[in-house]
XYZ file of N, CA and C in Angstrom:
390
model
N 99.215 20.651 66.611
C 98.869 21.998 67.024
C 98.352 22.769 65.816
N 97.214 23.396 65.953
C 96.622 24.144 64.867
C 96.751 25.633 65.171
N 97.610 26.314 64.433
C 97.817 27.745 64.662
C 97.083 28.600 63.635
N 96.167 27.980 62.876
C 95.414 28.733 61.873
C 96.085 28.769 60.532
N 97.316 28.306 60.432
C 98.031 28.276 59.166
C 98.283 26.814 58.828
N 97.613 26.320 57.820
C 97.710 24.931 57.417
C 98.765 24.763 56.329
N 99.605 23.763 56.472
C 100.584 23.424 55.432
C 101.415 24.624 54.981
N 101.795 25.466 55.929
C 102.632 26.626 55.639
C 101.942 27.633 54.712
N 100.622 27.577 54.639
C 99.849 28.529 53.831
C 99.314 29.619 54.736
N 99.226 30.811 54.196
C 98.728 31.954 54.962
C 97.230 32.136 54.713
N 96.528 32.736 55.662
C 95.123 33.092 55.393
C 95.028 33.957 54.140
N 93.882 33.930 53.475
C 93.720 34.595 52.179
C 94.136 36.055 52.161
N 93.824 36.819 53.207
C 94.119 38.260 53.215
C 95.580 38.552 53.499
N 96.355 37.570 53.887
C 97.742 37.780 54.279
C 98.674 37.507 53.107
N 99.856 38.088 53.192
C 100.921 37.755 52.250
C 102.237 37.766 53.006
N 103.183 37.046 52.480
C 104.498 36.966 53.101
C 105.385 38.034 52.448
N 105.968 38.925 53.284
C 106.869 39.961 52.779
C 108.109 39.997 53.656
N 109.169 40.607 53.138
C 110.381 40.786 53.937
C 110.259 42.072 54.747
N 111.099 42.220 55.738
C 111.076 43.442 56.551
C 111.398 44.655 55.680
N 112.240 44.468 54.668
C 112.552 45.566 53.759
C 111.355 46.011 52.942
N 110.432 45.077 52.661
C 109.209 45.424 51.951
C 108.165 46.038 52.882
N 108.304 45.802 54.179
C 107.333 46.305 55.154
C 107.471 47.807 55.374
N 108.641 48.350 55.089
C 108.851 49.780 55.292
C 110.307 50.155 55.086
N 110.599 51.416 55.364
C 111.963 51.929 55.207
C 112.701 51.897 56.530
N 113.935 51.398 56.504
C 114.799 51.443 57.688
C 115.414 52.829 57.778
N 115.364 53.413 58.951
C 115.868 54.769 59.167
C 116.822 54.788 60.343
N 117.886 55.552 60.210
C 118.871 55.691 61.288
C 118.646 56.983 62.039
N 119.148 56.990 63.269
C 119.114 58.203 64.064
C 120.297 59.106 63.735
N 120.408 60.189 64.469
C 121.423 61.209 64.225
C 122.260 61.455 65.476
N 123.495 61.850 65.260
C 124.336 62.270 66.377
C 123.655 63.460 67.048
N 123.638 63.448 68.366
C 122.951 64.482 69.126
C 124.001 65.253 69.916
N 124.474 66.378 69.377
C 125.549 67.132 70.035
C 125.188 67.529 71.469
N 126.163 67.414 72.347
C 125.964 67.721 73.775
C 125.388 69.123 73.985
N 125.850 70.094 73.188
C 125.408 71.472 73.422
C 123.920 71.682 73.110
N 123.293 70.737 72.406
C 121.863 70.852 72.120
C 121.005 70.011 73.078
N 121.633 69.156 73.841
C 120.877 68.281 74.733
C 120.384 69.039 75.957
N 119.245 68.602 76.474
C 118.715 69.169 77.705
C 117.694 70.268 77.522
N 117.443 70.692 76.280
C 116.421 71.719 76.051
C 115.049 71.112 76.293
N 114.242 71.748 77.104
C 112.913 71.228 77.465
C 111.807 71.771 76.579
N 112.160 72.642 75.639
C 111.147 73.157 74.712
C 111.764 73.260 73.321
N 110.896 73.312 72.360
C 111.275 73.363 70.958
C 110.198 72.658 70.166
N 110.244 72.771 68.865
C 109.186 72.168 68.058
C 109.522 70.768 67.564
N 110.729 70.268 67.874
C 111.133 68.938 67.420
C 111.594 68.097 68.613
N 110.846 67.024 68.943
C 111.341 66.111 69.975
C 112.555 65.350 69.449
N 113.543 65.145 70.304
C 114.751 64.396 69.936
C 114.864 63.256 70.948
N 114.374 62.091 70.559
C 114.287 60.960 71.474
C 115.600 60.211 71.617
N 115.808 59.716 72.831
C 116.939 58.854 73.138
C 116.387 57.520 73.658
N 117.263 56.533 73.829
C 116.846 55.206 74.283
C 116.067 55.296 75.599
N 116.472 56.182 76.482
C 115.777 56.341 77.758
C 114.316 56.723 77.604
N 113.999 57.482 76.558
C 112.605 57.854 76.309
C 111.777 56.621 75.937
N 112.361 55.730 75.142
C 111.675 54.484 74.784
C 111.451 53.651 76.048
N 112.469 53.539 76.877
C 112.353 52.764 78.113
C 111.282 53.332 79.029
N 111.218 54.641 79.138
C 110.221 55.265 80.020
C 108.808 54.997 79.505
N 108.596 55.132 78.197
C 107.276 54.844 77.633
C 106.900 53.396 77.899
N 107.864 52.482 77.690
C 107.632 51.055 77.904
C 107.249 50.784 79.363
N 107.999 51.388 80.283
C 107.733 51.185 81.716
C 106.380 51.763 82.130
N 105.918 52.792 81.411
C 104.617 53.395 81.699
C 103.478 52.679 80.979
N 103.802 51.606 80.262
C 102.777 50.826 79.575
C 102.287 51.438 78.283
N 103.030 52.390 77.734
C 102.626 53.036 76.489
C 103.436 52.481 75.318
N 102.781 52.310 74.194
C 103.507 51.897 72.994
C 103.882 53.108 72.152
N 103.432 54.291 72.547
C 103.688 55.503 71.773
C 104.690 56.418 72.474
N 105.545 57.049 71.684
C 106.444 58.085 72.186
C 105.768 59.421 71.948
N 105.473 60.134 73.029
C 104.876 61.457 72.874
C 105.469 62.498 73.818
N 106.385 62.065 74.691
C 107.074 63.000 75.586
C 108.569 62.711 75.497
N 109.339 63.750 75.237
C 110.791 63.603 75.125
C 111.479 64.347 76.267
N 112.660 63.883 76.610
C 113.488 64.612 77.575
C 114.237 65.758 76.897
N 114.305 65.716 75.565
C 115.085 66.702 74.813
C 114.291 67.204 73.610
N 114.373 68.502 73.374
C 113.746 69.118 72.208
C 114.755 70.041 71.545
N 114.580 70.234 70.247
C 115.370 71.229 69.530
C 114.417 71.992 68.615
N 114.928 73.045 68.017
C 114.122 73.823 67.072
C 114.296 73.257 65.663
N 113.390 73.623 64.792
C 113.500 73.220 63.385
C 114.793 73.746 62.771
N 115.190 74.962 63.154
C 116.449 75.530 62.641
C 117.645 74.701 63.095
N 117.628 74.240 64.342
C 118.727 73.402 64.826
C 118.742 72.054 64.101
N 117.567 71.481 63.850
C 117.498 70.222 63.088
C 118.068 70.424 61.691
N 117.738 71.552 61.074
C 118.255 71.876 59.745
C 119.772 71.996 59.779
N 120.306 72.640 60.835
C 121.758 72.817 60.936
C 122.479 71.480 61.103
N 121.769 70.469 61.647
C 122.348 69.126 61.793
C 122.160 68.286 60.522
N 121.447 68.870 59.544
C 121.103 68.141 58.320
C 120.301 66.874 58.651
N 119.457 66.972 59.681
C 118.683 65.834 60.165
C 117.268 65.896 59.608
N 116.810 64.771 59.103
C 115.452 64.669 58.577
C 114.582 63.947 59.603
N 113.435 64.525 59.891
C 112.538 63.945 60.876
C 112.033 62.577 60.423
N 111.958 61.650 61.365
C 111.335 60.367 61.101
C 109.828 60.586 61.140
N 109.092 59.952 60.234
C 107.660 60.228 60.142
C 106.834 59.659 61.296
N 105.695 60.256 61.495
C 104.674 59.745 62.398
C 104.457 58.262 62.100
N 104.343 57.452 63.133
C 104.085 56.026 62.948
C 105.324 55.163 62.807
N 106.509 55.775 62.799
C 107.745 54.993 62.724
C 107.912 54.179 64.001
N 108.241 52.898 63.851
C 108.513 52.031 64.997
C 109.998 52.171 65.306
N 110.339 52.591 66.523
C 111.725 52.847 66.897
C 112.176 51.878 67.984
N 113.487 51.588 67.976
C 114.058 50.618 68.913
C 115.554 50.856 69.023
N 116.139 50.414 70.139
C 117.588 50.556 70.355
C 118.329 49.665 69.370
N 119.488 50.142 68.903
C 120.263 49.338 67.959
C 121.624 48.903 68.505
N 122.010 49.399 69.693
C 123.278 48.989 70.290
C 123.112 48.849 71.795
N 124.049 48.155 72.399
C 124.111 48.069 73.852
C 123.133 47.083 74.464
N 123.081 47.124 75.786
C 122.253 46.201 76.556
C 120.765 46.401 76.285
N 120.370 47.587 75.825
C 118.954 47.864 75.561
C 118.383 46.953 74.482
N 119.230 46.431 73.602
C 118.740 45.520 72.562
C 118.091 44.299 73.202
N 118.730 43.751 74.219
C 118.227 42.563 74.886
C 116.888 42.776 75.576
N 116.557 44.023 75.909
C 115.283 44.313 76.562
C 114.119 44.336 75.572
N 114.437 44.465 74.282
C 113.443 44.447 73.212
C 112.348 45.505 73.409
N 112.721 46.661 73.906
C 111.763 47.750 74.063
C 111.693 48.525 72.766
N 110.476 48.901 72.408
C 110.266 49.629 71.182
C 109.056 50.537 71.370
N 108.876 51.471 70.472
C 107.765 52.408 70.578
C 107.408 52.913 69.186
N 106.246 53.532 69.094
C 105.773 54.120 67.841
C 105.779 55.634 68.017
N 106.358 56.341 67.055
C 106.367 57.803 67.127
C 104.952 58.333 66.950
N 104.514 59.166 67.878
C 103.177 59.757 67.797
C 103.188 61.086 67.039
N 104.367 61.490 66.596
C 104.532 62.723 65.812
C 105.872 62.626 65.095
N 106.077 63.388 64.021
C 107.400 63.401 63.401
C 108.436 63.848 64.432
N 109.602 63.194 64.426
C 110.602 63.460 65.463
C 111.975 63.019 64.988
N 112.987 63.390 65.767
C 114.339 62.896 65.566
C 114.654 61.878 66.649
N 115.554 60.969 66.325
C 116.055 60.008 67.308
C 117.568 60.043 67.245
N 118.200 59.721 68.371
C 119.660 59.764 68.366
C 120.231 58.532 67.657
N 121.533 58.535 67.477
C 122.169 57.494 66.662
C 122.290 56.145 67.368
N 121.720 55.986 68.545
C 121.641 54.679 69.201
C 120.313 53.994 68.900
N 119.515 54.633 68.052
C 118.163 54.155 67.734
C 118.022 53.971 66.226
N 117.255 52.950 65.858
C 116.853 52.724 64.466
C 115.335 52.840 64.421
N 114.811 53.026 63.231
C 113.369 53.043 63.052
C 112.980 52.327 61.781
N 111.761 51.845 61.762
C 111.163 51.310 60.540
C 109.896 52.114 60.306
N 109.885 52.858 59.215
C 108.698 53.608 58.834
C 107.857 52.689 57.962
N 106.713 52.216 58.483
C 105.976 51.180 57.779
C 105.293 51.669 56.506
N 105.266 50.788 55.527
C 104.450 50.990 54.338
C 103.076 50.460 54.719
N 102.166 51.348 55.088
C 100.886 50.916 55.642
C 99.975 50.267 54.599
N 100.377 50.289 53.335
C 99.612 49.537 52.342
C 99.984 48.057 52.392
N 101.090 47.740 53.094
C 101.564 46.355 53.167
C 101.537 45.770 54.573
N 101.645 46.629 55.592
C 101.700 46.119 56.968
C 101.072 47.142 57.909
N 100.345 46.658 58.877
C 99.752 47.501 59.897
C 100.841 47.934 60.878
N 100.843 49.204 61.250
C 101.874 49.730 62.149
C 101.923 48.969 63.465
N 100.791 48.695 64.054
C 100.780 47.974 65.343
C 101.256 46.552 65.191
N 100.987 45.908 64.053
C 101.487 44.563 63.815
C 103.013 44.601 63.701
N 103.534 45.594 62.972
C 104.989 45.738 62.845
C 105.600 45.988 64.209
N 104.963 46.809 65.028
C 105.436 47.065 66.387
C 105.586 45.760 67.151
């Protein structure tokens, strides 16, 4: 079988890197109940269900959240926004087995059931990492 890689060698433009070299691993934040359910605000706060909905709609990008908070509320949580282009995925529960993931279409927060990898685009293409 010829997969384009001969004798375990990579094509000239490619290099072998670890996932840690591909970008930064980022964790989500605890999402207090009293802040959940807000339909407006300047910061989307994504949960696993948002990833699942995007996946079911055939989108690889997260651009609509069920929950929003204000920048002041994010500051009060000491939460730092994950950057645009971060690949996010569930890190616990049955959702792991579904292997659903998405790319943030804007800086956003994710809850603590989600992890993200913010790609180093000088080393890996975001869609390839996705």
